PDB file of C-alpha atoms in Angstrom:
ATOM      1  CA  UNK W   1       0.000   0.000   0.000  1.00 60.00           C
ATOM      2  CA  UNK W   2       0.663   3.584  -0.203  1.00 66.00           C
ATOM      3  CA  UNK W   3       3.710   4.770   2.442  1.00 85.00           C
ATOM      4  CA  UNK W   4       4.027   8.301   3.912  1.00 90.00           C
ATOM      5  CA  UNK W   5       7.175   8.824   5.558  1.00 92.00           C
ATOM      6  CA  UNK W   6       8.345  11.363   7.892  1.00 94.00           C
ATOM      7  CA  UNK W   7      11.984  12.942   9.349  1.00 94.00           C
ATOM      8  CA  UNK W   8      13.169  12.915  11.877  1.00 95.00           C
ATOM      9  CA  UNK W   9      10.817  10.859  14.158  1.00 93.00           C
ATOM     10  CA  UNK W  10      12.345  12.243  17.215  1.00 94.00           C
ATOM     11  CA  UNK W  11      13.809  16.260  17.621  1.00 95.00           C
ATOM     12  CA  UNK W  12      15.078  18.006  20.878  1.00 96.00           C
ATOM     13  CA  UNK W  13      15.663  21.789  19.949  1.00 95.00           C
ATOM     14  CA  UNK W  14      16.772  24.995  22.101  1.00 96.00           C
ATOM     15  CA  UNK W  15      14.005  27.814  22.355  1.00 96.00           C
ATOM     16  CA  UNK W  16      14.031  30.518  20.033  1.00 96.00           C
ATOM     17  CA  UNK W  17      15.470  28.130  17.025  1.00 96.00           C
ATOM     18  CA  UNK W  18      13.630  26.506  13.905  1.00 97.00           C
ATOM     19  CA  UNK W  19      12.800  22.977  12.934  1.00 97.00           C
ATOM     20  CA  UNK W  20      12.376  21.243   9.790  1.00 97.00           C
ATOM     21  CA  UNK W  21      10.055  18.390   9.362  1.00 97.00           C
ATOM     22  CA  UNK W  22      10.007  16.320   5.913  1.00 97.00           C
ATOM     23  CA  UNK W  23       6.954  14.440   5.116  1.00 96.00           C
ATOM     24  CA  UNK W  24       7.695  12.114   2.010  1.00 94.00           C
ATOM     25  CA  UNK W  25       5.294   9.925  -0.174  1.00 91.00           C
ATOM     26  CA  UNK W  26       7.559   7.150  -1.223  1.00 88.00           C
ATOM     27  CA  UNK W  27       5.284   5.421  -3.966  1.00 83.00           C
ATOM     28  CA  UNK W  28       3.151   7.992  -4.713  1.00 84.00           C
ATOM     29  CA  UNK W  29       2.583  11.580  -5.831  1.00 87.00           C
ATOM     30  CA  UNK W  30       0.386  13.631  -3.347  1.00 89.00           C
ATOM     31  CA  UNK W  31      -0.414  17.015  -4.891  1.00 89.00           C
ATOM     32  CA  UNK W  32      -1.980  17.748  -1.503  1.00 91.00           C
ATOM     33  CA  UNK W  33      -0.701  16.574   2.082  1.00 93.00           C
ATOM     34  CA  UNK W  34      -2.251  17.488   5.726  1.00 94.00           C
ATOM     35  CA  UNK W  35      -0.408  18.344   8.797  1.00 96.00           C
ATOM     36  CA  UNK W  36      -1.779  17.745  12.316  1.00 94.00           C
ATOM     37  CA  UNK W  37      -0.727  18.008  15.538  1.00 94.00           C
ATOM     38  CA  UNK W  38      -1.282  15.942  18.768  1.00 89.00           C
ATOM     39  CA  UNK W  39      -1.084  16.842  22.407  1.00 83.00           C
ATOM     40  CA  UNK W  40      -0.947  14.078  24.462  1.00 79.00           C
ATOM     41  CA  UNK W  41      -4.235  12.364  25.238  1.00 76.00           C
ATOM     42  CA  UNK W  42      -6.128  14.749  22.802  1.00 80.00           C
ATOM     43  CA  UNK W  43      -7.240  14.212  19.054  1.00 85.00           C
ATOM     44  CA  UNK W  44      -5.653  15.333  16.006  1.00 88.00           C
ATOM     45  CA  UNK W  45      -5.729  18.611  15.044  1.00 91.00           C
ATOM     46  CA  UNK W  46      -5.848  19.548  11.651  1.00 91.00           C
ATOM     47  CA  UNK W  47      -3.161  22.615  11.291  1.00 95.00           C
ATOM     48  CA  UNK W  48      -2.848  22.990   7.643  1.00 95.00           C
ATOM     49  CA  UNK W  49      -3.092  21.720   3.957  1.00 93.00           C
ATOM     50  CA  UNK W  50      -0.110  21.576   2.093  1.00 93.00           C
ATOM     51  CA  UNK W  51      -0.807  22.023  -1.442  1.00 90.00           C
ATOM     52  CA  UNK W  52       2.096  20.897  -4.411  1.00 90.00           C
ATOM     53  CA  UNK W  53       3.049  24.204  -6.210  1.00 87.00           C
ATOM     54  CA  UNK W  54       0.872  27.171  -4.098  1.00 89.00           C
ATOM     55  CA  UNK W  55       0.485  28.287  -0.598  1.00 92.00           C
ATOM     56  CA  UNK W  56      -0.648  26.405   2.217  1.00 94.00           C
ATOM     57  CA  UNK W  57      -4.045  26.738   3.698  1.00 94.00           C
ATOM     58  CA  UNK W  58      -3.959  27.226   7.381  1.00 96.00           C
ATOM     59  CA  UNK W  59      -6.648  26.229   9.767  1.00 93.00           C
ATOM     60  CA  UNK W  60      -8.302  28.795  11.708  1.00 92.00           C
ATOM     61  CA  UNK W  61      -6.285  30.033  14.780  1.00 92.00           C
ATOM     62  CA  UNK W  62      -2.843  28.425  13.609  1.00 95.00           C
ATOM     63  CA  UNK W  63       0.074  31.324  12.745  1.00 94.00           C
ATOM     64  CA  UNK W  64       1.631  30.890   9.395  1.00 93.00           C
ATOM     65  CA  UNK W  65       4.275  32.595   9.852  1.00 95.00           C
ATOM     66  CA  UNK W  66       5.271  30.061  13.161  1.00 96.00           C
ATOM     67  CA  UNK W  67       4.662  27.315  10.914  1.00 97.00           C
ATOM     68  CA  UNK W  68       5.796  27.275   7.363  1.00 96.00           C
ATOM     69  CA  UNK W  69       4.696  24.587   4.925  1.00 96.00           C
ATOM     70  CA  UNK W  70       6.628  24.161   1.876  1.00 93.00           C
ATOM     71  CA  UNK W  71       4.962  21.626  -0.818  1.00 92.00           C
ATOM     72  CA  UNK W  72       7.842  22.031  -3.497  1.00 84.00           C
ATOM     73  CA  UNK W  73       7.386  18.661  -5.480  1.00 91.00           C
ATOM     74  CA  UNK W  74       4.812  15.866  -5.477  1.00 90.00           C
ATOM     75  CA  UNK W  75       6.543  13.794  -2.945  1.00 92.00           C
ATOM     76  CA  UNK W  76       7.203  15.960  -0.598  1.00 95.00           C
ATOM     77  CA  UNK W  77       6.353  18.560   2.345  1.00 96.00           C
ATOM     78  CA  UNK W  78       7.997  20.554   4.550  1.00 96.00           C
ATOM     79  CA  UNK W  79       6.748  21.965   8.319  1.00 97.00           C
ATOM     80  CA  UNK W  80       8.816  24.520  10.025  1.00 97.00           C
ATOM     81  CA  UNK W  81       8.202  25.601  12.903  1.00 97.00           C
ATOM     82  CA  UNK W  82      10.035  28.820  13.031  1.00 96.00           C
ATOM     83  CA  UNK W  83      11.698  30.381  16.475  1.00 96.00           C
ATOM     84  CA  UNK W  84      10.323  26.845  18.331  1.00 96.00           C
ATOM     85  CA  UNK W  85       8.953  27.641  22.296  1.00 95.00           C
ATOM     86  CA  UNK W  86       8.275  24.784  24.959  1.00 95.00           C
ATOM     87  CA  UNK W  87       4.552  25.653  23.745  1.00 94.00           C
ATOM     88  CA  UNK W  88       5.483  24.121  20.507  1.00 95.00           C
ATOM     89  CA  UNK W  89       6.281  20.392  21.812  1.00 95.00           C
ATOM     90  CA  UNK W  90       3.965  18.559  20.437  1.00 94.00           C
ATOM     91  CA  UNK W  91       3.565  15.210  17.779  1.00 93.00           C
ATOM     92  CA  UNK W  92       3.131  16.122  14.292  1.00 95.00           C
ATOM     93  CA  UNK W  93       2.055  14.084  11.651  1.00 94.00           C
ATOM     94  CA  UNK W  94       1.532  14.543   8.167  1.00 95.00           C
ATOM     95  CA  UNK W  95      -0.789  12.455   5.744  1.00 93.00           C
ATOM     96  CA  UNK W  96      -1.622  12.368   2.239  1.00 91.00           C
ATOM     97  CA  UNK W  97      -4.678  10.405   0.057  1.00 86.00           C
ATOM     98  CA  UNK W  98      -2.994   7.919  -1.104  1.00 72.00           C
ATOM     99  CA  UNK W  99      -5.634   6.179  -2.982  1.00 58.00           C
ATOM    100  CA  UNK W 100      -8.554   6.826  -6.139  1.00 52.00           C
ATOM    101  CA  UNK W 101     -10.630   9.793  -4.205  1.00 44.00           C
ATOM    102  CA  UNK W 102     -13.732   7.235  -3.903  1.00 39.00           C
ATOM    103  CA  UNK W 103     -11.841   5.222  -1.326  1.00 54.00           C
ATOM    104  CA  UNK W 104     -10.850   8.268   0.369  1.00 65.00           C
ATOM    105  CA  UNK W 105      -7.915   6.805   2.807  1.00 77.00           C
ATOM    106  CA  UNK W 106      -5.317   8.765   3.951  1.00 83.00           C
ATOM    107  CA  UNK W 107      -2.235   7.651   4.766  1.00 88.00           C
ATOM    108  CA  UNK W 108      -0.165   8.653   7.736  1.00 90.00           C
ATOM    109  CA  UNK W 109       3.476   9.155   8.425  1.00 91.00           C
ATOM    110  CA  UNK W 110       5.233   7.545  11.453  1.00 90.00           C
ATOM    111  CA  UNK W 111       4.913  11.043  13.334  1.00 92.00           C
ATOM    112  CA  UNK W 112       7.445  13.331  14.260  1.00 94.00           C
ATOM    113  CA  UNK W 113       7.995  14.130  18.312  1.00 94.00           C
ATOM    114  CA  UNK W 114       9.297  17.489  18.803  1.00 95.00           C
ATOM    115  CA  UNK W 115      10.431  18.759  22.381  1.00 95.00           C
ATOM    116  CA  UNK W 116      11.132  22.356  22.705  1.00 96.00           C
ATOM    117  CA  UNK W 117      13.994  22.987  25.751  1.00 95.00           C
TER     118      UNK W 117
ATOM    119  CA  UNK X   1     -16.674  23.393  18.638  1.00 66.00           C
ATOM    120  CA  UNK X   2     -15.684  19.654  18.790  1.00 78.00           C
ATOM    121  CA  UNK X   3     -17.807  18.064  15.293  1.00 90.00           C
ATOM    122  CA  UNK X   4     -16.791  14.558  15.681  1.00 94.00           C
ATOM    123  CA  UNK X   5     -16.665  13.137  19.426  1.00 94.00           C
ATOM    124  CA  UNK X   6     -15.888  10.074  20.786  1.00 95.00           C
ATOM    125  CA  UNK X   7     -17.386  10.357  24.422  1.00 92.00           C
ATOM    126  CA  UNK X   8     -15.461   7.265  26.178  1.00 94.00           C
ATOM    127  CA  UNK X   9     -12.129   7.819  26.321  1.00 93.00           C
ATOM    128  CA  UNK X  10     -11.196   4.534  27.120  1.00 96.00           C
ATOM    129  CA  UNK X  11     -12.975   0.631  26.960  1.00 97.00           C
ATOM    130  CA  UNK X  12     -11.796  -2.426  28.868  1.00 97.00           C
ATOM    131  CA  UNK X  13     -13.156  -5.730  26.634  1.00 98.00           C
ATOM    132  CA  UNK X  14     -12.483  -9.469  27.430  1.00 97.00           C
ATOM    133  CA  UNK X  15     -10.021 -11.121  25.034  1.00 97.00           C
ATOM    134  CA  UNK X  16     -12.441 -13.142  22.741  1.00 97.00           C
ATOM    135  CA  UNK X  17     -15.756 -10.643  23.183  1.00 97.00           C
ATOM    136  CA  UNK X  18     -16.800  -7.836  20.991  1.00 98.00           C
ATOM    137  CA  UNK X  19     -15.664  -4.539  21.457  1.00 98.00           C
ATOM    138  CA  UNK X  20     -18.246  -1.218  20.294  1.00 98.00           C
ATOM    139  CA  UNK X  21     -16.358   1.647  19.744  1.00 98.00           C
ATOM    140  CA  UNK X  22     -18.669   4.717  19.553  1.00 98.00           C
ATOM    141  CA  UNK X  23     -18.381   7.994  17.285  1.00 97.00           C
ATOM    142  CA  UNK X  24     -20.811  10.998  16.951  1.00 97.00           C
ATOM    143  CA  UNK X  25     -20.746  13.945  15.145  1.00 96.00           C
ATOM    144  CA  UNK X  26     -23.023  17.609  14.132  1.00 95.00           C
ATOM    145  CA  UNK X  27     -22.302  18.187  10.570  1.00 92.00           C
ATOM    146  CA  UNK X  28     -24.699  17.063   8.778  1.00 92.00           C
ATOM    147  CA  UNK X  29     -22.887  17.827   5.416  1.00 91.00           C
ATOM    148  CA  UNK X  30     -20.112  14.848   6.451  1.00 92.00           C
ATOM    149  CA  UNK X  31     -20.522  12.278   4.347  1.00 90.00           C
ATOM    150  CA  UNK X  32     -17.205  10.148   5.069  1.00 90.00           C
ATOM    151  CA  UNK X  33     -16.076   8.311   7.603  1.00 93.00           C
ATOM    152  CA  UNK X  34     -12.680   6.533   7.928  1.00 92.00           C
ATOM    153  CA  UNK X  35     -11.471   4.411  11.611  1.00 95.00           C
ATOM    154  CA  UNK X  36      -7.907   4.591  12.949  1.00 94.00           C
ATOM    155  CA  UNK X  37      -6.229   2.827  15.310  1.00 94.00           C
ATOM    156  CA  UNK X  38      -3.099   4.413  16.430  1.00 91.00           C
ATOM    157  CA  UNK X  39      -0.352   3.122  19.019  1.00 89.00           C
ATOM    158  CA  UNK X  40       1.593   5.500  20.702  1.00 82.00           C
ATOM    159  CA  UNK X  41       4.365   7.474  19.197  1.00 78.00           C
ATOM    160  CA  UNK X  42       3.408   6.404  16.049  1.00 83.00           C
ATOM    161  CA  UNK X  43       0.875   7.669  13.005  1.00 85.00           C
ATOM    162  CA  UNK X  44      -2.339   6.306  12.726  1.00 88.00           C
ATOM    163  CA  UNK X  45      -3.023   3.248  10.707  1.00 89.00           C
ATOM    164  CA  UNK X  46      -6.475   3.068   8.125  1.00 88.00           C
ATOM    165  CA  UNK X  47      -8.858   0.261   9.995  1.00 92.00           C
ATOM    166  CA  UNK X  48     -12.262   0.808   7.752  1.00 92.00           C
ATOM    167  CA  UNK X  49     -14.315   3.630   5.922  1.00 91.00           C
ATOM    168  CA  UNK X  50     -18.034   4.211   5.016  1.00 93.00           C
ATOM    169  CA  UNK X  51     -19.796   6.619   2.689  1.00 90.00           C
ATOM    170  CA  UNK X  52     -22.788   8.049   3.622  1.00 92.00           C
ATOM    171  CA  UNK X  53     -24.597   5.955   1.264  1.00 92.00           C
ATOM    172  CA  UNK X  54     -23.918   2.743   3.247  1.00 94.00           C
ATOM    173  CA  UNK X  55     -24.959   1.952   6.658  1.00 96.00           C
ATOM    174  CA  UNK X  56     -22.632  -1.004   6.908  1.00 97.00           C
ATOM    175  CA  UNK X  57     -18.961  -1.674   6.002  1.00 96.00           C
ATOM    176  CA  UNK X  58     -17.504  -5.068   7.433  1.00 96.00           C
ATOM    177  CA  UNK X  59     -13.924  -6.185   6.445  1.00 94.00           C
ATOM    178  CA  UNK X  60     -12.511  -9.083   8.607  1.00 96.00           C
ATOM    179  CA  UNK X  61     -13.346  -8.587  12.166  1.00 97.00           C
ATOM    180  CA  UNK X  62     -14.082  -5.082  11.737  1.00 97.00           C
ATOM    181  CA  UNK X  63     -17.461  -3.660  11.331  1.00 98.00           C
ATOM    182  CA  UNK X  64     -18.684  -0.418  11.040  1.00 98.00           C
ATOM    183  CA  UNK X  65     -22.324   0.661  11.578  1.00 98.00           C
ATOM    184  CA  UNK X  66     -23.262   4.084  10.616  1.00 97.00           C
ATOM    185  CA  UNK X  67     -27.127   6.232  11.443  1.00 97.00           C
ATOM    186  CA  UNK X  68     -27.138   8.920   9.658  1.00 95.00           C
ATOM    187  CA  UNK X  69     -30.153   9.908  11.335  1.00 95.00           C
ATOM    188  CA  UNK X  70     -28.740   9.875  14.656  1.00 97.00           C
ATOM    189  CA  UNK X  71     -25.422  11.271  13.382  1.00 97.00           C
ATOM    190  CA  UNK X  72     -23.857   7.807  14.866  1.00 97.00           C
ATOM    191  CA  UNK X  73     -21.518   5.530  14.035  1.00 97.00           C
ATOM    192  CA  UNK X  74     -19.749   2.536  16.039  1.00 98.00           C
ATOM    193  CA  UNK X  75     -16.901   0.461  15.128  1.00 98.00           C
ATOM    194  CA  UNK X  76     -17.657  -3.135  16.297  1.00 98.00           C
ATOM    195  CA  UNK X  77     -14.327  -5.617  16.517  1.00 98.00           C
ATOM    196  CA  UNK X  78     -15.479  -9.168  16.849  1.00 97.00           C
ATOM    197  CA  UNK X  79     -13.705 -11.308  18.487  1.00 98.00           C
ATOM    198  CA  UNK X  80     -11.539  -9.080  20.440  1.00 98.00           C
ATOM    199  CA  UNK X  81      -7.713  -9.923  20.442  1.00 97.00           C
ATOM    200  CA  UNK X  82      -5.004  -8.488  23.209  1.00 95.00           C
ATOM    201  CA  UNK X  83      -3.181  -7.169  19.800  1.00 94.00           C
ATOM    202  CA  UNK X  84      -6.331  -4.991  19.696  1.00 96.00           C
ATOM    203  CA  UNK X  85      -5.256  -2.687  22.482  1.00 96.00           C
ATOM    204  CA  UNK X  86      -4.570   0.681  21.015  1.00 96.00           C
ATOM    205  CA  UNK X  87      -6.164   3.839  20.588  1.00 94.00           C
ATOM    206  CA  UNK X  88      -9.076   4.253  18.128  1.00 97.00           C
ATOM    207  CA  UNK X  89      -9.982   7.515  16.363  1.00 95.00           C
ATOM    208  CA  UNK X  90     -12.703   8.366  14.194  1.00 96.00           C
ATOM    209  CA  UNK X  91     -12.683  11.104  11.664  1.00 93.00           C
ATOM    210  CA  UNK X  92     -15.389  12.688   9.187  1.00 93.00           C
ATOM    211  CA  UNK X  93     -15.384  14.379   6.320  1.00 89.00           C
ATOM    212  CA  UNK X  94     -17.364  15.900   3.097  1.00 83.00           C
ATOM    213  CA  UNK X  95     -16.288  13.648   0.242  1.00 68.00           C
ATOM    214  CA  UNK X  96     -13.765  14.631  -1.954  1.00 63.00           C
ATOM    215  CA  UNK X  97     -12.210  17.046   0.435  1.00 74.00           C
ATOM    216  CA  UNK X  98      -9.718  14.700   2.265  1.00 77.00           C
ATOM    217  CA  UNK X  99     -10.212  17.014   5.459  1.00 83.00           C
ATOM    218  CA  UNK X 100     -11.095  14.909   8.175  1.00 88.00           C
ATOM    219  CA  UNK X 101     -12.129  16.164  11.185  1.00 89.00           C
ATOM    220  CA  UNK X 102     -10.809  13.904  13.863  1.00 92.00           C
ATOM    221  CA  UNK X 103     -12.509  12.541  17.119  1.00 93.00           C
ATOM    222  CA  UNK X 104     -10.868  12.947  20.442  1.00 91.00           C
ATOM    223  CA  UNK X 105      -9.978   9.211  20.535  1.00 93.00           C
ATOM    224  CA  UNK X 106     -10.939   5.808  22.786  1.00 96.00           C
ATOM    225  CA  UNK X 107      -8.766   3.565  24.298  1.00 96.00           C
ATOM    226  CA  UNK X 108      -8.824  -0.044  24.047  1.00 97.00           C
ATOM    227  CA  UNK X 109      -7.594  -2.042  26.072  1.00 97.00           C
ATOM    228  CA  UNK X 110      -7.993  -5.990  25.682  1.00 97.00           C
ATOM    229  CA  UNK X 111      -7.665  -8.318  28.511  1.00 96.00           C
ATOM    230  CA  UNK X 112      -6.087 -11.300  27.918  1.00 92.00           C
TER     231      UNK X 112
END
């Protein structure tokens, strides 16, 4: 089936620095990929669509300018999460539809665990 | 404004019994439903989906049940195994969009 994978699965960063997080379909091309974010025991909240070629759209009440989405090619898409603060810790996962849109499955990455010092 | 909810946070099932995992939601204009079960520190895996034109979707031991009347559905997981035990999400969405709104999550935990 369709993999989504993400990097790096684990990051410890100082506050007040930036940190990249790749989200890669491996044997498919997403033209549009979704980035979420988890606090523990809570559900996933959608933060933004990543779309292949133009801007991201950004879910109400999340600052694009803390977190920058990149969608450069058809494999791949980039979170940044610009001048990280402890408030920022948090798992983030990306997903893409990997299948026809009838089915209407999304795929997940592996998650990426960030921990703002 | 929480549009998909998953009211018990966690479930304690005998290994061998069913397990009923329950999901409501408000929008009326969702038409798509997807299950996940996710372990921790790791992304959530596709269980099952239904369309709004089905009330029923069973593949292997997984069933789910949707009432579009009620603005219910339930994930039923028959018999229960202790490789079950995970956390279950359900998400909604309009079809087409791919923007699922997720549910807050239940626990399952299955006793061996």
């Amino acid at each position: 089936g369709a993999v989504v994978s993400q990097h790096p699965s684990w990051v410890i960063c100082k506050s007040g620095t930036s940190v990249k997080i790749e989200c890669r379909s491996l044997d498919f091309q997403a033209t549009t990929m979704f980035w979420y974010r988890q606090f523990p025991k809570q559900s996933l909240m959608l933060m933004a669509t990543s779309n292949e070629g133009s801007k991201a759209t950004y879910e109400q009440g999340v600052e694009k300018d803390k977190f920058l989405i990149n969608h450069a090619s058809l494999t791949l898409s980039t979170l940044t999460v610009t001048s990280a603060h402890p408030e920022d810790s948090s798992f983030y996962i990306c997903s893409a539809p990997g299948g026809a849109l009838v089915s209407g499955e999304l795929f997940f990455g592996e998650g990426s665990r960030l921990t703002v010092l | 404004d929480q549009q998909v909810k998953q009211n018990s946070p966690s479930l304690s099932v005998q290994e061998g019994r069913i397990s009923i995992l329950n999901c409501d939601y408000t929008n009326s204009m969702f038409d798509y439903f997807l299950w996940y079960k996710k372990y921790p520190a790791e992304g959530p895996t596709f269980l099952i989906s239904i369309s709004s034109i089905k009330d029923k979707n069973e593949d292997g031991r997984f069933t789910v049940f949707l009432n579009k009347s009620a603005k219910h559905l339930s994930l039923h997981i028959v018999p229960s195994q202790p490789g079950d035990s995970a956390v279950y999400f359900c998400a909604a969405s309009n079809s087409g969009t791919y923007k699922y709104i997720f549910g807050t999550g239940t626990r399952l935990k299955v006793l061996a």
